[in-house]
């Protein structure tokens, strides 16, 4: 599937994506491409109900990951509590589209904070409407595996790193909100955090609950390696 280059600007090939992405999203992609964020669109890494990831390539050959948040399929009941009360999004349009655009912008902002704070994560590149462009983690056209897809060689060390990253993120005032082996990639011998759309500020009404839930989910995932820890104790270490 990946051998077929799909030049987005080429009308015939544009049709390939038109069947999957809506008109407005195609226009957003077109704008981002014109700004130089990518030259070629290859295809999907993952196609999901709520979001899809595509691989793009810049003029200089660098690959980028392009995340498209679906506007129609958005599950508003689920995402609204993560947006509500966030001072960064007081004035969003309360329409289907307005909420998804804010959701995408939130992911970009959270990712930017995480990246700057030194949490291994894809370098944020650009965001417009429901589209986010970031560094592609992987080799050639193969995305880096998720932690749930592989067997870790040094689980104790990696567990410590993950807690360190959660703490770094917390110190930068962000809680991931959806942390587990599903949202961590193994790339260049390191764990990378991805998928920051659910992330909230530490001032969020449910911050403590969400942070504890993240820690609990991570501990549950590491338990398969026989790592047993006290969630409360780790929570205190993260916030101290
Ligand atoms: N920057 C990236 N580089 C490579 N692969 C990625 C990148 N971001 C996401 N992916 C791949 O796409 C999948 C879905 O991305 P994610 O941000 O977790 O979206 P979702 O909201 O659908 O869970 C990930 O599990 C991973 O396999
Ligand atoms: Mg995910």
CSV table of N, CA, C and O and ligand atoms in Angstrom, one decimal, residues 45-55 64-69 78 103 107 111 121-123 132-139 142-146 148-149 178 181-185 187 193-198, ligand 1:
chain,number,residue,atom,x,y,z
A,45,UNK,N,-1.8,5.3,8.6
A,45,UNK,CA,-1.2,4.4,9.6
A,45,UNK,C,-2.3,3.7,10.3
A,45,UNK,O,-2.2,2.6,10.6
A,46,UNK,N,-3.3,4.5,10.6
A,46,UNK,CA,-4.4,4.0,11.4
A,46,UNK,C,-5.7,4.8,11.0
A,46,UNK,O,-5.6,6.0,10.8
A,47,UNK,N,-6.7,4.1,10.8
A,47,UNK,CA,-8.0,4.8,10.5
A,47,UNK,C,-9.0,4.5,11.6
A,47,UNK,O,-9.3,3.3,11.8
A,48,UNK,N,-9.4,5.5,12.3
A,48,UNK,CA,-10.3,5.2,13.4
A,48,UNK,C,-11.6,6.0,13.3
A,48,UNK,O,-11.7,6.9,12.4
A,49,UNK,N,-12.6,5.7,14.2
A,49,UNK,CA,-13.8,6.4,14.1
A,49,UNK,C,-13.6,7.8,14.5
A,49,UNK,O,-14.2,8.7,13.9
A,50,UNK,N,-12.9,8.1,15.6
A,50,UNK,CA,-12.7,9.4,16.1
A,50,UNK,C,-11.5,10.2,15.5
A,50,UNK,O,-11.5,11.4,15.4
A,51,UNK,N,-10.5,9.4,15.2
A,51,UNK,CA,-9.3,10.1,14.6
A,51,UNK,C,-8.5,9.1,13.7
A,51,UNK,O,-8.6,7.9,13.8
A,52,UNK,N,-7.8,9.7,12.7
A,52,UNK,CA,-7.0,8.9,11.8
A,52,UNK,C,-5.6,9.5,11.8
A,52,UNK,O,-5.4,10.7,11.9
A,53,UNK,N,-4.6,8.6,11.5
A,53,UNK,CA,-3.2,9.1,11.4
A,53,UNK,C,-2.7,8.8,10.0
A,53,UNK,O,-2.8,7.7,9.5
A,54,UNK,N,-2.2,9.8,9.3
A,54,UNK,CA,-1.6,9.6,8.0
A,54,UNK,C,-0.1,9.9,8.0
A,54,UNK,O,0.4,10.6,8.9
A,55,UNK,N,0.6,9.3,7.0
A,55,UNK,CA,2.0,9.7,6.9
A,55,UNK,C,2.2,10.7,5.7
A,55,UNK,O,1.6,10.5,4.6
A,64,UNK,N,6.3,13.1,8.3
A,64,UNK,CA,5.5,13.7,9.3
A,64,UNK,C,4.3,12.8,9.6
A,64,UNK,O,3.8,12.1,8.7
A,65,UNK,N,3.8,12.9,10.8
A,65,UNK,CA,2.5,12.2,11.1
A,65,UNK,C,1.5,13.2,11.1
A,65,UNK,O,1.6,14.3,11.7
A,66,UNK,N,0.4,12.9,10.5
A,66,UNK,CA,-0.8,13.9,10.3
A,66,UNK,C,-2.0,13.3,11.0
A,66,UNK,O,-2.5,12.2,10.6
A,67,UNK,N,-2.4,13.9,12.1
A,67,UNK,CA,-3.6,13.4,12.8
A,67,UNK,C,-4.8,14.2,12.5
A,67,UNK,O,-4.8,15.4,12.6
A,68,UNK,N,-5.8,13.5,12.0
A,68,UNK,CA,-7.1,14.1,11.6
A,68,UNK,C,-8.2,13.7,12.6
A,68,UNK,O,-8.4,12.5,12.8
A,69,UNK,N,-8.7,14.7,13.3
A,69,UNK,CA,-9.8,14.4,14.2
A,69,UNK,C,-11.1,14.4,13.4
A,69,UNK,O,-11.4,15.4,12.8
A,78,UNK,N,-18.3,12.4,25.7
A,78,UNK,CA,-17.0,11.9,26.3
A,78,UNK,C,-16.0,13.0,26.4
A,78,UNK,O,-15.3,13.2,27.4
A,103,UNK,N,-10.7,20.7,20.5
A,103,UNK,CA,-10.1,19.4,20.9
A,103,UNK,C,-8.7,19.2,20.3
A,103,UNK,O,-7.7,18.8,20.9
A,107,UNK,N,-4.9,19.3,21.9
A,107,UNK,CA,-3.9,18.3,21.7
A,107,UNK,C,-2.5,18.9,21.3
A,107,UNK,O,-1.5,18.6,21.9
A,111,UNK,N,0.7,18.9,23.6
A,111,UNK,CA,1.9,18.2,23.1
A,111,UNK,C,3.1,19.2,23.1
A,111,UNK,O,4.2,18.9,23.4
A,121,UNK,N,8.3,12.9,23.2
A,121,UNK,CA,7.0,13.0,22.5
A,121,UNK,C,7.3,13.5,21.1
A,121,UNK,O,8.3,14.1,20.9
A,122,UNK,N,6.4,13.3,20.1
A,122,UNK,CA,6.7,13.8,18.8
A,122,UNK,C,6.8,15.3,18.8
A,122,UNK,O,6.0,16.0,19.5
A,123,UNK,N,7.7,15.8,18.0
A,123,UNK,CA,7.8,17.3,17.9
A,123,UNK,C,6.6,17.9,17.2
A,123,UNK,O,6.2,17.4,16.1
A,132,UNK,N,-3.6,18.0,13.0
A,132,UNK,CA,-2.4,18.2,13.7
A,132,UNK,C,-1.2,17.5,13.0
A,132,UNK,O,-1.4,16.4,12.6
A,133,UNK,N,-0.2,18.3,12.8
A,133,UNK,CA,1.0,17.7,12.2
A,133,UNK,C,2.1,17.6,13.2
A,133,UNK,O,2.4,18.6,13.9
A,134,UNK,N,2.8,16.5,13.2
A,134,UNK,CA,3.9,16.3,14.2
A,134,UNK,C,4.9,15.4,13.6
A,134,UNK,O,4.7,14.8,12.5
A,135,UNK,N,6.0,15.3,14.3
A,135,UNK,CA,7.1,14.4,13.9
A,135,UNK,C,6.6,13.0,13.8
A,135,UNK,O,5.8,12.5,14.6
A,136,UNK,N,7.0,12.2,12.8
A,136,UNK,CA,6.7,10.8,12.6
A,136,UNK,C,7.7,10.0,13.4
A,136,UNK,O,8.9,10.0,13.2
A,137,UNK,N,7.2,9.2,14.3
A,137,UNK,CA,8.0,8.3,15.1
A,137,UNK,C,8.0,6.9,14.4
A,137,UNK,O,6.9,6.3,14.4
A,138,UNK,N,9.1,6.5,13.9
A,138,UNK,CA,9.1,5.2,13.3
A,138,UNK,C,10.3,5.2,12.3
A,138,UNK,O,11.2,6.1,12.3
A,139,UNK,N,10.3,4.1,11.5
A,139,UNK,CA,11.4,3.9,10.6
A,139,UNK,C,10.8,3.7,9.2
A,139,UNK,O,9.9,2.8,9.1
A,142,UNK,N,7.2,2.4,8.7
A,142,UNK,CA,6.7,1.6,9.8
A,142,UNK,C,6.7,2.4,11.1
A,142,UNK,O,7.7,2.9,11.5
A,143,UNK,N,5.5,2.7,11.6
A,143,UNK,CA,5.4,3.5,12.8
A,143,UNK,C,6.0,2.7,14.0
A,143,UNK,O,6.0,1.5,14.0
A,144,UNK,N,6.6,3.4,14.9
A,144,UNK,CA,7.1,2.8,16.1
A,144,UNK,C,6.0,2.0,16.8
A,144,UNK,O,4.9,2.4,16.9
A,145,UNK,N,6.4,0.8,17.4
A,145,UNK,CA,5.3,0.0,18.0
A,145,UNK,C,4.9,0.6,19.3
A,145,UNK,O,5.6,1.4,20.0
A,146,UNK,N,3.6,0.3,19.7
A,146,UNK,CA,3.1,0.7,21.0
A,146,UNK,C,3.7,-0.2,22.1
A,146,UNK,O,4.1,-1.4,21.8
A,148,UNK,N,2.1,-1.8,24.1
A,148,UNK,CA,1.3,-3.0,24.3
A,148,UNK,C,1.6,-4.1,23.2
A,148,UNK,O,1.1,-5.2,23.2
A,149,UNK,N,2.4,-3.7,22.2
A,149,UNK,CA,2.7,-4.6,21.0
A,149,UNK,C,4.0,-5.3,21.2
A,149,UNK,O,4.3,-6.2,20.4
A,178,UNK,N,-5.0,10.0,29.5
A,178,UNK,CA,-5.3,8.8,28.8
A,178,UNK,C,-4.1,7.9,28.6
A,178,UNK,O,-3.8,7.4,27.6
A,181,UNK,N,-0.2,1.7,28.0
A,181,UNK,CA,0.7,1.2,27.0
A,181,UNK,C,0.2,1.5,25.5
A,181,UNK,O,0.9,1.4,24.6
A,182,UNK,N,-1.1,1.8,25.4
A,182,UNK,CA,-1.7,2.1,24.1
A,182,UNK,C,-1.3,3.5,23.6
A,182,UNK,O,-1.3,3.7,22.4
A,183,UNK,N,-0.9,4.3,24.5
A,183,UNK,CA,-0.5,5.7,24.1
A,183,UNK,C,1.0,6.0,24.3
A,183,UNK,O,1.4,7.1,24.6
A,184,UNK,N,1.8,4.9,24.3
A,184,UNK,CA,3.2,5.1,24.4
A,184,UNK,C,3.9,4.3,23.3
A,184,UNK,O,3.5,3.1,23.0
A,185,UNK,N,4.8,4.9,22.6
A,185,UNK,CA,5.5,4.2,21.6
A,185,UNK,C,6.9,4.0,22.0
A,185,UNK,O,7.5,4.7,22.7
A,187,UNK,N,10.5,4.0,20.7
A,187,UNK,CA,11.2,4.5,19.5
A,187,UNK,C,12.6,4.9,20.0
A,187,UNK,O,12.8,5.6,21.0
A,193,UNK,N,5.6,9.5,24.8
A,193,UNK,CA,4.1,9.6,25.1
A,193,UNK,C,3.5,10.2,23.8
A,193,UNK,O,4.1,11.1,23.2
A,194,UNK,N,2.3,9.8,23.5
A,194,UNK,CA,1.5,10.3,22.3
A,194,UNK,C,0.1,10.6,22.8
A,194,UNK,O,-0.3,10.2,23.9
A,195,UNK,N,-0.7,11.1,21.9
A,195,UNK,CA,-2.2,11.2,22.0
A,195,UNK,C,-2.5,12.1,23.2
A,195,UNK,O,-3.1,11.6,24.2
A,196,UNK,N,-2.3,13.4,23.1
A,196,UNK,CA,-2.5,14.3,24.2
A,196,UNK,C,-3.8,15.1,24.2
A,196,UNK,O,-4.0,16.0,25.0
A,197,UNK,N,-4.8,14.6,23.4
A,197,UNK,CA,-6.0,15.4,23.3
A,197,UNK,C,-6.8,15.4,24.6
A,197,UNK,O,-7.5,16.4,24.9
A,198,UNK,N,-6.7,14.4,25.3
A,198,UNK,CA,-7.5,14.3,26.6
A,198,UNK,C,-6.8,15.0,27.7
A,198,UNK,O,-7.3,15.1,28.8
B,1,LIG,N1,3.7,10.8,15.8
B,1,LIG,C1,3.4,9.5,15.4
B,1,LIG,N2,4.4,8.8,14.8
B,1,LIG,C2,4.1,7.5,14.4
B,1,LIG,N3,2.9,6.9,14.7
B,1,LIG,C3,2.0,7.6,15.4
B,1,LIG,C4,2.2,8.9,15.8
B,1,LIG,N4,1.1,9.4,16.4
B,1,LIG,C5,0.2,8.3,16.4
B,1,LIG,N5,0.7,7.3,15.8
B,1,LIG,C6,0.1,5.9,15.5
B,1,LIG,O1,-1.3,6.1,15.4
B,1,LIG,C7,-2.1,5.5,16.5
B,1,LIG,C8,-3.2,6.4,16.9
B,1,LIG,O2,-2.7,7.6,17.4
B,1,LIG,P1,-3.3,8.3,18.7
B,1,LIG,O3,-2.8,9.7,18.8
B,1,LIG,O4,-3.1,7.4,19.9
B,1,LIG,O5,-4.9,8.4,18.3
B,1,LIG,P2,-6.2,7.8,18.9
B,1,LIG,O6,-6.9,9.0,19.5
B,1,LIG,O7,-6.9,7.2,17.8
B,1,LIG,O8,-5.8,6.8,20.0
B,1,LIG,C9,-1.0,5.3,17.5
B,1,LIG,O9,-1.3,4.1,18.3
B,1,LIG,C10,0.2,5.0,16.7
B,1,LIG,O10,0.3,3.7,16.3
